[in-house]
Every structure is written in structure tokens, then in C-alpha cells.
CSV table of C-alpha atoms in Angstrom, one decimal:
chain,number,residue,atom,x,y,z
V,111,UNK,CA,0.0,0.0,0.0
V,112,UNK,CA,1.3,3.4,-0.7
V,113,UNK,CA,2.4,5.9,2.6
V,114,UNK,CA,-0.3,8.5,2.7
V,115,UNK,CA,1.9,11.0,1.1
V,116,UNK,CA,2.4,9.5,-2.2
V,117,UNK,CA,-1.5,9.0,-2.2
V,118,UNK,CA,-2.0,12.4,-1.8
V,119,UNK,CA,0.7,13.7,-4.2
V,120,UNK,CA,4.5,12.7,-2.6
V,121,UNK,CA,7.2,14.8,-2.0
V,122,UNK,CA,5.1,17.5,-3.7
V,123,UNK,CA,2.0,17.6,-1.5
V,124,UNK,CA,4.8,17.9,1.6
V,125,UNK,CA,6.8,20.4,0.1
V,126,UNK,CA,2.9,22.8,-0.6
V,127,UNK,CA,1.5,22.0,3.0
V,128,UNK,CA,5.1,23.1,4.6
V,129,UNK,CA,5.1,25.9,2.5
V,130,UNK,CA,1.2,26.5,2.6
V,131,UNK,CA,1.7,26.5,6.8
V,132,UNK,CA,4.7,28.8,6.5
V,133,UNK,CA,2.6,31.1,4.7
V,134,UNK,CA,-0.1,30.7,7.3
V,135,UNK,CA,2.4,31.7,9.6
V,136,UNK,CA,3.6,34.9,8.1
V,137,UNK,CA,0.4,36.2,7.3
V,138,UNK,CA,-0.7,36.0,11.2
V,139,UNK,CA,2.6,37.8,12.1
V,140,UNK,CA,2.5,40.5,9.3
V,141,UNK,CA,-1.3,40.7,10.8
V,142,UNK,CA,0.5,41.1,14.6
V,143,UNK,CA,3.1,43.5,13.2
V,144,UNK,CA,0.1,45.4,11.7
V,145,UNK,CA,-1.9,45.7,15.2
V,146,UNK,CA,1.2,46.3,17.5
V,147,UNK,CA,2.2,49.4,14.8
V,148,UNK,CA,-1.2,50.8,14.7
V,149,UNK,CA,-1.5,50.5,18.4
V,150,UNK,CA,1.8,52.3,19.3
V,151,UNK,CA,0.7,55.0,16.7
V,152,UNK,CA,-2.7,55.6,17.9
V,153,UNK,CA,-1.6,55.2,21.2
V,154,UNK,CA,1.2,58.2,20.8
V,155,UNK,CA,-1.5,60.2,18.9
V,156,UNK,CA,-3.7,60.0,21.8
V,157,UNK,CA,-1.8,60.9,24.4
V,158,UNK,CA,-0.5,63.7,22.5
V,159,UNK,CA,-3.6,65.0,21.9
V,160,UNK,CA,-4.9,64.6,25.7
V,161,UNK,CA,-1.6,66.5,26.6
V,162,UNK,CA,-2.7,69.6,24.1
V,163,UNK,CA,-6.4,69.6,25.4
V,164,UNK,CA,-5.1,69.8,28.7
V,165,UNK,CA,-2.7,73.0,28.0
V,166,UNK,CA,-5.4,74.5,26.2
V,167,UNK,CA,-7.9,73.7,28.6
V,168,UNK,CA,-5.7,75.8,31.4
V,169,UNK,CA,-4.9,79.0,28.5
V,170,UNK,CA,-8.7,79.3,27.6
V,171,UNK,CA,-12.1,79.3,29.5
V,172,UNK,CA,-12.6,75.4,29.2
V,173,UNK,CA,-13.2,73.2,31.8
V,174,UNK,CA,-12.7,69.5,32.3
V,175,UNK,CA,-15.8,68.6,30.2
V,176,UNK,CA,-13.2,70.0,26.8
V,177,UNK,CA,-10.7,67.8,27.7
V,178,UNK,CA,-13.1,64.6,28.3
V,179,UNK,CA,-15.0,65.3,24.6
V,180,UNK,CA,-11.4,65.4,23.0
V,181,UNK,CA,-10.6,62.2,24.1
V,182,UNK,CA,-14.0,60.0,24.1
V,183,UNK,CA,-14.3,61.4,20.8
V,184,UNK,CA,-11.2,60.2,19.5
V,185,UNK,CA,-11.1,57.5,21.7
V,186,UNK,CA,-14.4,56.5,19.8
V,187,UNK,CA,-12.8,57.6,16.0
V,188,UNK,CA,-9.4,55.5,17.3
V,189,UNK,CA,-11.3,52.2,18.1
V,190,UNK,CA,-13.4,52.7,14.7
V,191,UNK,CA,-10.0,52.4,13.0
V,192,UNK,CA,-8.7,49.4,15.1
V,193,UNK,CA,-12.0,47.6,14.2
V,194,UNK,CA,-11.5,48.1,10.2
V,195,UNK,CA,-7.9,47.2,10.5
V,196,UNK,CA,-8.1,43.8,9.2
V,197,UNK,CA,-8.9,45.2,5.5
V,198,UNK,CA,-5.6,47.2,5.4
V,199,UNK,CA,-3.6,45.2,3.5
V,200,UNK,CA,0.0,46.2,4.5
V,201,UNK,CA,2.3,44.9,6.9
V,202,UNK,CA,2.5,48.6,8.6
V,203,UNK,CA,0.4,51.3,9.5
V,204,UNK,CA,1.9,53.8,7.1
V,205,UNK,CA,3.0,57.1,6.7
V,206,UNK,CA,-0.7,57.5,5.3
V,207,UNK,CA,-2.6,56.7,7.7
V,208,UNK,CA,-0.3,58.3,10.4
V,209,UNK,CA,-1.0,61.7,8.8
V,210,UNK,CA,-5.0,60.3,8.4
V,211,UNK,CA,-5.3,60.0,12.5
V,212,UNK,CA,-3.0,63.2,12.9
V,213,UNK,CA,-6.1,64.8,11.4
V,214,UNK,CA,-8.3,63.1,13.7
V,215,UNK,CA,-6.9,64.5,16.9
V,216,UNK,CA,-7.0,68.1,14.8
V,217,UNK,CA,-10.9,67.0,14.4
V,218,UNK,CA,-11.4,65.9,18.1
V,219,UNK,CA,-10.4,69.2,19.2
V,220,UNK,CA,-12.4,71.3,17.2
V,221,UNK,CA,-15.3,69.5,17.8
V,222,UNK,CA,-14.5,69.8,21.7
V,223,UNK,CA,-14.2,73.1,21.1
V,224,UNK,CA,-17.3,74.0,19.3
V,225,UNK,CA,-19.2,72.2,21.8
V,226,UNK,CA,-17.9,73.4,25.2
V,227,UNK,CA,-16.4,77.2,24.3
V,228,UNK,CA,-19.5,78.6,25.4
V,229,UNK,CA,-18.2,82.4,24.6
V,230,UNK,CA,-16.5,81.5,21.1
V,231,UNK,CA,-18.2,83.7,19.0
V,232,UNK,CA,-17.2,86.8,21.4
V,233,UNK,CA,-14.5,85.6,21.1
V,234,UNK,CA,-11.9,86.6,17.7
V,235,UNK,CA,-8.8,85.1,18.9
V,236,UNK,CA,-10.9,81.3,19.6
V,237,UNK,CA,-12.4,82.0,16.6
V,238,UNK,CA,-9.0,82.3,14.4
V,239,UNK,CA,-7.7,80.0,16.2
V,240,UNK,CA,-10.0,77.5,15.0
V,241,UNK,CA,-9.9,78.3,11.5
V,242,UNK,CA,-6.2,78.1,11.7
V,243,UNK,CA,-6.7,74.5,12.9
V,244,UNK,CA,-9.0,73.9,10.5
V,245,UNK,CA,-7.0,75.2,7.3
V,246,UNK,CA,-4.2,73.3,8.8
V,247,UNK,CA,-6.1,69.7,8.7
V,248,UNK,CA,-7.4,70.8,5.0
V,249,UNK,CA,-3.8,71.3,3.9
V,250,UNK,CA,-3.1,68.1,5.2
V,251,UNK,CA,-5.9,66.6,3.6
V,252,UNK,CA,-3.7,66.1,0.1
V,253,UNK,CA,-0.5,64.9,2.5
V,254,UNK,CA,-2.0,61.3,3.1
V,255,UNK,CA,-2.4,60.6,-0.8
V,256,UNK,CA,0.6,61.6,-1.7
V,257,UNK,CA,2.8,59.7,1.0
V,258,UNK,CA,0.2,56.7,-0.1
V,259,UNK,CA,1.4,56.9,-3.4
V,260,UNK,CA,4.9,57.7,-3.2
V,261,UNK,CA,5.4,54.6,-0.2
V,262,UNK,CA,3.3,52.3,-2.2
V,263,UNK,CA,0.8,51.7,0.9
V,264,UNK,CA,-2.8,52.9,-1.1
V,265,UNK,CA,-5.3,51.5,0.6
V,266,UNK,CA,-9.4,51.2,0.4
V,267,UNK,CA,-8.7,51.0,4.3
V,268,UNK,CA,-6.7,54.4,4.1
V,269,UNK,CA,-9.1,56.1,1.4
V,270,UNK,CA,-12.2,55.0,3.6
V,271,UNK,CA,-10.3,56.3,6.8
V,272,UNK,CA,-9.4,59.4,4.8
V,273,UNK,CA,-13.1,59.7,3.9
V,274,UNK,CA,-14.3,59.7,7.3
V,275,UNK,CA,-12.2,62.3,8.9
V,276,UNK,CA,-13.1,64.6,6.3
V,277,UNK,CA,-17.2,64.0,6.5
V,278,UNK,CA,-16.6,64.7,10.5
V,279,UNK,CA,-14.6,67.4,9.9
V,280,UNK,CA,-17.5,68.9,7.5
V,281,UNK,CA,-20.0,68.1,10.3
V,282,UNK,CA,-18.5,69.8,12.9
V,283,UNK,CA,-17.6,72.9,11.2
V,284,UNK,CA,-21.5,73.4,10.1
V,285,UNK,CA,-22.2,72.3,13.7
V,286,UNK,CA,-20.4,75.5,14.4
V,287,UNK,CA,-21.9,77.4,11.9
V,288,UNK,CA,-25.5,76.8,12.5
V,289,UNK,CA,-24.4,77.8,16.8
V,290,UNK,CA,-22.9,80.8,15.9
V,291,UNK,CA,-25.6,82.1,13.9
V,292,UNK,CA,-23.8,82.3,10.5
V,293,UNK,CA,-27.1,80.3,8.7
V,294,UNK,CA,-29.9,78.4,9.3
V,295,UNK,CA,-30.2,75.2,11.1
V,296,UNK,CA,-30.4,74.0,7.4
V,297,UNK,CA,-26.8,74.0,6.9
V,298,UNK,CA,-26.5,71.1,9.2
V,299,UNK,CA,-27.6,69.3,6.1
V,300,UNK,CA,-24.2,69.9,4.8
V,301,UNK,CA,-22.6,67.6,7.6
V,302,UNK,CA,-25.4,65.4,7.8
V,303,UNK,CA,-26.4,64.8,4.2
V,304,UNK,CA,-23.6,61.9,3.2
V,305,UNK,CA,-24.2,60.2,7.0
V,306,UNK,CA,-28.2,60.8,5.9
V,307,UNK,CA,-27.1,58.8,2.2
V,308,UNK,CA,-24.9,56.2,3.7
V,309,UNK,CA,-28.7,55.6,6.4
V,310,UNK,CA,-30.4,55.0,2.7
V,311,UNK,CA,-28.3,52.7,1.6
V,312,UNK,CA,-28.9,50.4,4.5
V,313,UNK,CA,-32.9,50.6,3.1
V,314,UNK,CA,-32.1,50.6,-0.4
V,315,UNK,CA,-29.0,48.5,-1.5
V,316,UNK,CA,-29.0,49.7,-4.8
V,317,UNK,CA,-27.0,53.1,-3.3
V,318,UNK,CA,-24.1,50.8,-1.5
V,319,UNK,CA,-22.8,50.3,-4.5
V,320,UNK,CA,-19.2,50.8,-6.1
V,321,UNK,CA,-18.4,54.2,-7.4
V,322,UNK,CA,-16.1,55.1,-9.8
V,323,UNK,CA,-13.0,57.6,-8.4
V,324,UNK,CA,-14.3,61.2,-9.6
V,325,UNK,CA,-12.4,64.5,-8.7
V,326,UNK,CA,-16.0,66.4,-9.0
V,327,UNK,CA,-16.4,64.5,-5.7
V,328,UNK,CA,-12.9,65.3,-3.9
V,329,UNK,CA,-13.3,69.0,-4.9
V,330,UNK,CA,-16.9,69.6,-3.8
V,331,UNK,CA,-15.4,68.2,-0.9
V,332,UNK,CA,-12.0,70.5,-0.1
V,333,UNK,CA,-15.0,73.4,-1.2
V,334,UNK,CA,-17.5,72.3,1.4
V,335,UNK,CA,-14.1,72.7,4.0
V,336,UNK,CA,-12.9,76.3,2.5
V,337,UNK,CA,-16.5,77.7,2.4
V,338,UNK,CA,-17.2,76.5,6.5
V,339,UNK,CA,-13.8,77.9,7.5
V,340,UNK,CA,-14.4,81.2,5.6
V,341,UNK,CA,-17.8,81.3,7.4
V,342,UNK,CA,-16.3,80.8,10.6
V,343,UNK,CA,-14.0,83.9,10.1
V,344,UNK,CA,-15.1,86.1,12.5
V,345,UNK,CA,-16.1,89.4,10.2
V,346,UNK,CA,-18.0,87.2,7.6
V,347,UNK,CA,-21.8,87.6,8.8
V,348,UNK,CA,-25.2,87.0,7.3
V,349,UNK,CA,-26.2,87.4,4.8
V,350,UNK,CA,-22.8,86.9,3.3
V,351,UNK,CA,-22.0,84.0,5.5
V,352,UNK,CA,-25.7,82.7,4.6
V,353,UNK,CA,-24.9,82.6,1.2
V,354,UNK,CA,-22.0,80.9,1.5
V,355,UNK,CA,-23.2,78.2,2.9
V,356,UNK,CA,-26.3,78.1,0.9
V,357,UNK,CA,-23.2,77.8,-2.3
V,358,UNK,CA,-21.7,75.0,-0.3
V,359,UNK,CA,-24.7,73.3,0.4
V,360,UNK,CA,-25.8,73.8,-3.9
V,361,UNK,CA,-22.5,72.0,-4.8
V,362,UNK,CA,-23.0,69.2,-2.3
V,363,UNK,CA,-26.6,68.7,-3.2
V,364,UNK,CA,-25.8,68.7,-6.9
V,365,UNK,CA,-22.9,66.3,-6.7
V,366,UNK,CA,-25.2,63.5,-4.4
V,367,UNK,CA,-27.5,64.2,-6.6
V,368,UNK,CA,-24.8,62.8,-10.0
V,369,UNK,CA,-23.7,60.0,-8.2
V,370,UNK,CA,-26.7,58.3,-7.0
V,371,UNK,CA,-28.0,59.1,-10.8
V,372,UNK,CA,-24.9,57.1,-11.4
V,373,UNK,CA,-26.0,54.1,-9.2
V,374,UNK,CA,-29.6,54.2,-9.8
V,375,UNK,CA,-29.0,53.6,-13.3
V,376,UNK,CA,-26.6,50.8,-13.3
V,377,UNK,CA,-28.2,47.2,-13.8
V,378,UNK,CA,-29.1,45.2,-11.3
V,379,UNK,CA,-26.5,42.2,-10.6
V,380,UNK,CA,-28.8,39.0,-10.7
């Protein structure tokens, strides 16, 4: 009777299941390397940032209740990204992605800020402050692709990550709007309205699906960011901050508006 490996294919089948466990192997510890990296850098970022909300916290009329909504909320974005970790498909966090959750702490704190500075809009120094926070994530906002790209680490986990921190960043700047009076409570649709499409989806599964890459989207995007920060600017007033946002809100509504067009007319997979 032949041994069991020369039933199942000889020296061969031995030689693929040694090299098919091997390969096992390393894809559990690039998948360890992977966590531990992320860890340590989320871990660093989060400190930091608890470090800066407490500084600022003793500079300017904040209390404690600042510093605890900088760090639930990016303790809450932080754990998001651990969770979705197992699609990045790198052995390391990246360069990327470092810059991405950089941009994160710069989000926490402006939403702590908009949400506990209950004299910011008498306030012109707060004020620039934030929109020099806020210009400063945006220009950062092109950093992550091109360290993607020029490390080969491109990502759907880092575009989706990317994604995110912008659409919180857009909601927490027309948060701020709409509380310091520069519009309506309408232009919380701008913040809401792609959190309100992805809600849809859920219903209607025709809107989850794939679409194409389109810089229409990516600068209605960076314009929904410029137009908040330039209402935020402490001189810019209704009706010229109104109409602003009422702009921003045009070019958002027109561009859902092309892409769900887009998946509304594609054929339904059978």
C-alpha cells in the first residue's frame, strides 16, 4: 500500500503544506506587526492630543468637560479604526494613515471646542484660532495621498479612513456654523447629508454600490471645508456667510444628486 503522502501527491504535497503553513504563519505575524504598529501609533497620537487639550484647557475658559470630549471622541474615531484594521492590507500602518489619525486629533479638538467654548463667537482670537486649525487639517488633507502613493501603501482602508475624517470634519464645522448664527439650522444638512445617504443605503441597497473615483467628488469636498472655514471667520456675517453656505450646500446637493444618478442607473447584478 502506498504511505499517505504519495497517495496524496509525494514529496510534492509535503513540500505545498510546509510551504502552505509557513505562509499561514507569516500572514498572522504581518497581521501582529500590523496591530502592534497601529497601536503604538494611535496610542502616541492619543496621548498627544490629551496632553494639548489639557494645556489649552488651562490658557482658555474650558473646563474639564473639553478635555473629556477630546478624548471620548477620538477615543471612539481610534477604536473605529482598530476595528477596520483587518482590511488594510500592508504589513504597517503607514505614513498614510499616520498623517490620516493626525487629522483626527485636529478633528477631536475642534469638535470639543465648538461644543464646550460657550463664549467662542465673542471671542476673535478662539475663533481664528480655530480656523487656523482647520486650514491646517485641510492642507493636510492632500499629504496622506501623496505619502500613499509615493510609499506604495494605497489602501481602500486608508481612502475609507481618509473619507471619514473629512465627512466629521465637515459636520463639525457646520455644527459650528449653525451655533454661531452664520445660517440656518439647514446647513446642518451639509454635515449630515452623506451620513443621511450612507442611512439609505442600508434601506435601499442599490445606493451601496461601487463608485467610480471622480475629482468632482474630492473638490466639492475641499469646497465644502474652505466655504465652512471662511464662514467661521469672525467678520464674515449674514447674509454673506448665509450665502455661502447656501453655495456649499448647492454644490453638495448637486454632486449626491450625479452620483446616486450614477447608481440608480446601473443594472441590477442578478
Amino acid at each position: 500500500m502506498a504511505s499517505e503522502p504519495e497517495r496524496l501527491g509525494g514529496d510534492q504535497f509535503v513540500v505545498s503544506w510546509s510551504a502552505g503553513r509557513a505562509d499561514l504563519a507569516a500572514r498572522h505575524l504581518q497581521r501582529r506587526c500590523l496591530l502592534n504598529d497601529a497601536l503604538a501609533t494611535l496610542s502616541c497620537l492619543f496621548v498627544g492630543t490629551g496632553i494639548v487639550a489639557l494645556l489649552v484647557s488651562f490658557h482658555l475658559p474650558l473646563g474639564w468637560d473639553f478635555v473629556a470630549s477630546v478624548t471620548l471622541s477620538l477615543a471612539l474615531m481610534f477604536a473605529l479604526v482598530i476595528y477596520a484594521l483587518p482590511a488594510h492590507p500592508h504589513r504597517r500602518f503607514g505614513y498614510a494613515n499616520l498623517v490620516t489619525a493626525f487629522r483626527a486629533s485636529l478633528v477631536s479638538l475642534t469638535f470639543a471646542t465648538v461644543i464646550c467654548f460657550e463664549s467662542l463667537a465673542a471671542t476673535d482670537i478662539a475663533l481664528w484660532t480655530l480656523v487656523g486649525v482647520v486650514l491646517f487639517a485641510l492642507a493636510l488633507d492632500g499629504v496622506d495621498g501623496y505619502l500613499a502613493r509615493r510609499y506604495s501603501q494605497e489602501s481602500n482602508f486608508g481612502a475609507r479612513f481618509d473619507m471619514e475624517v473629512d465627512a466629521l470634519l465637515i459636520l463639525v464645522l457646520s455644527l459650528a456654523a449653525a451655533l454661531l448664527d452664520k445660517a440656518g439650522l439647514w446647513v446642518l444638512l451639509i454635515g449630515l447629508m452623506r451620513y443621511g445617504f450612507v442611512a439609505t443605503g442600508w434601506v435601499w441597497p442599490r445606493l451601496n454600490g461601487e463608485l467610480p473615483p471622480s475629482f468632482r467628488r474630492k473638490l466639492v469636498c475641499v469646497l465644502q471645508i474652505a466655504g465652512l472655514c471662511i464662514i467661521l471667520v469672525p467678520f464674515v456675517t449674514p447674509p454673506y456667510s448665509t450665502a455661502i453656505a447656501a453655495a456649499a450646500l448647492s454644490a453638495l446637493v448637486y454632486s449626491f444628486a450625479v452620483d446616486i444618478l450614477f447608481l440608480l442607473r446601473r443594472p441590477v447584478e442578478t
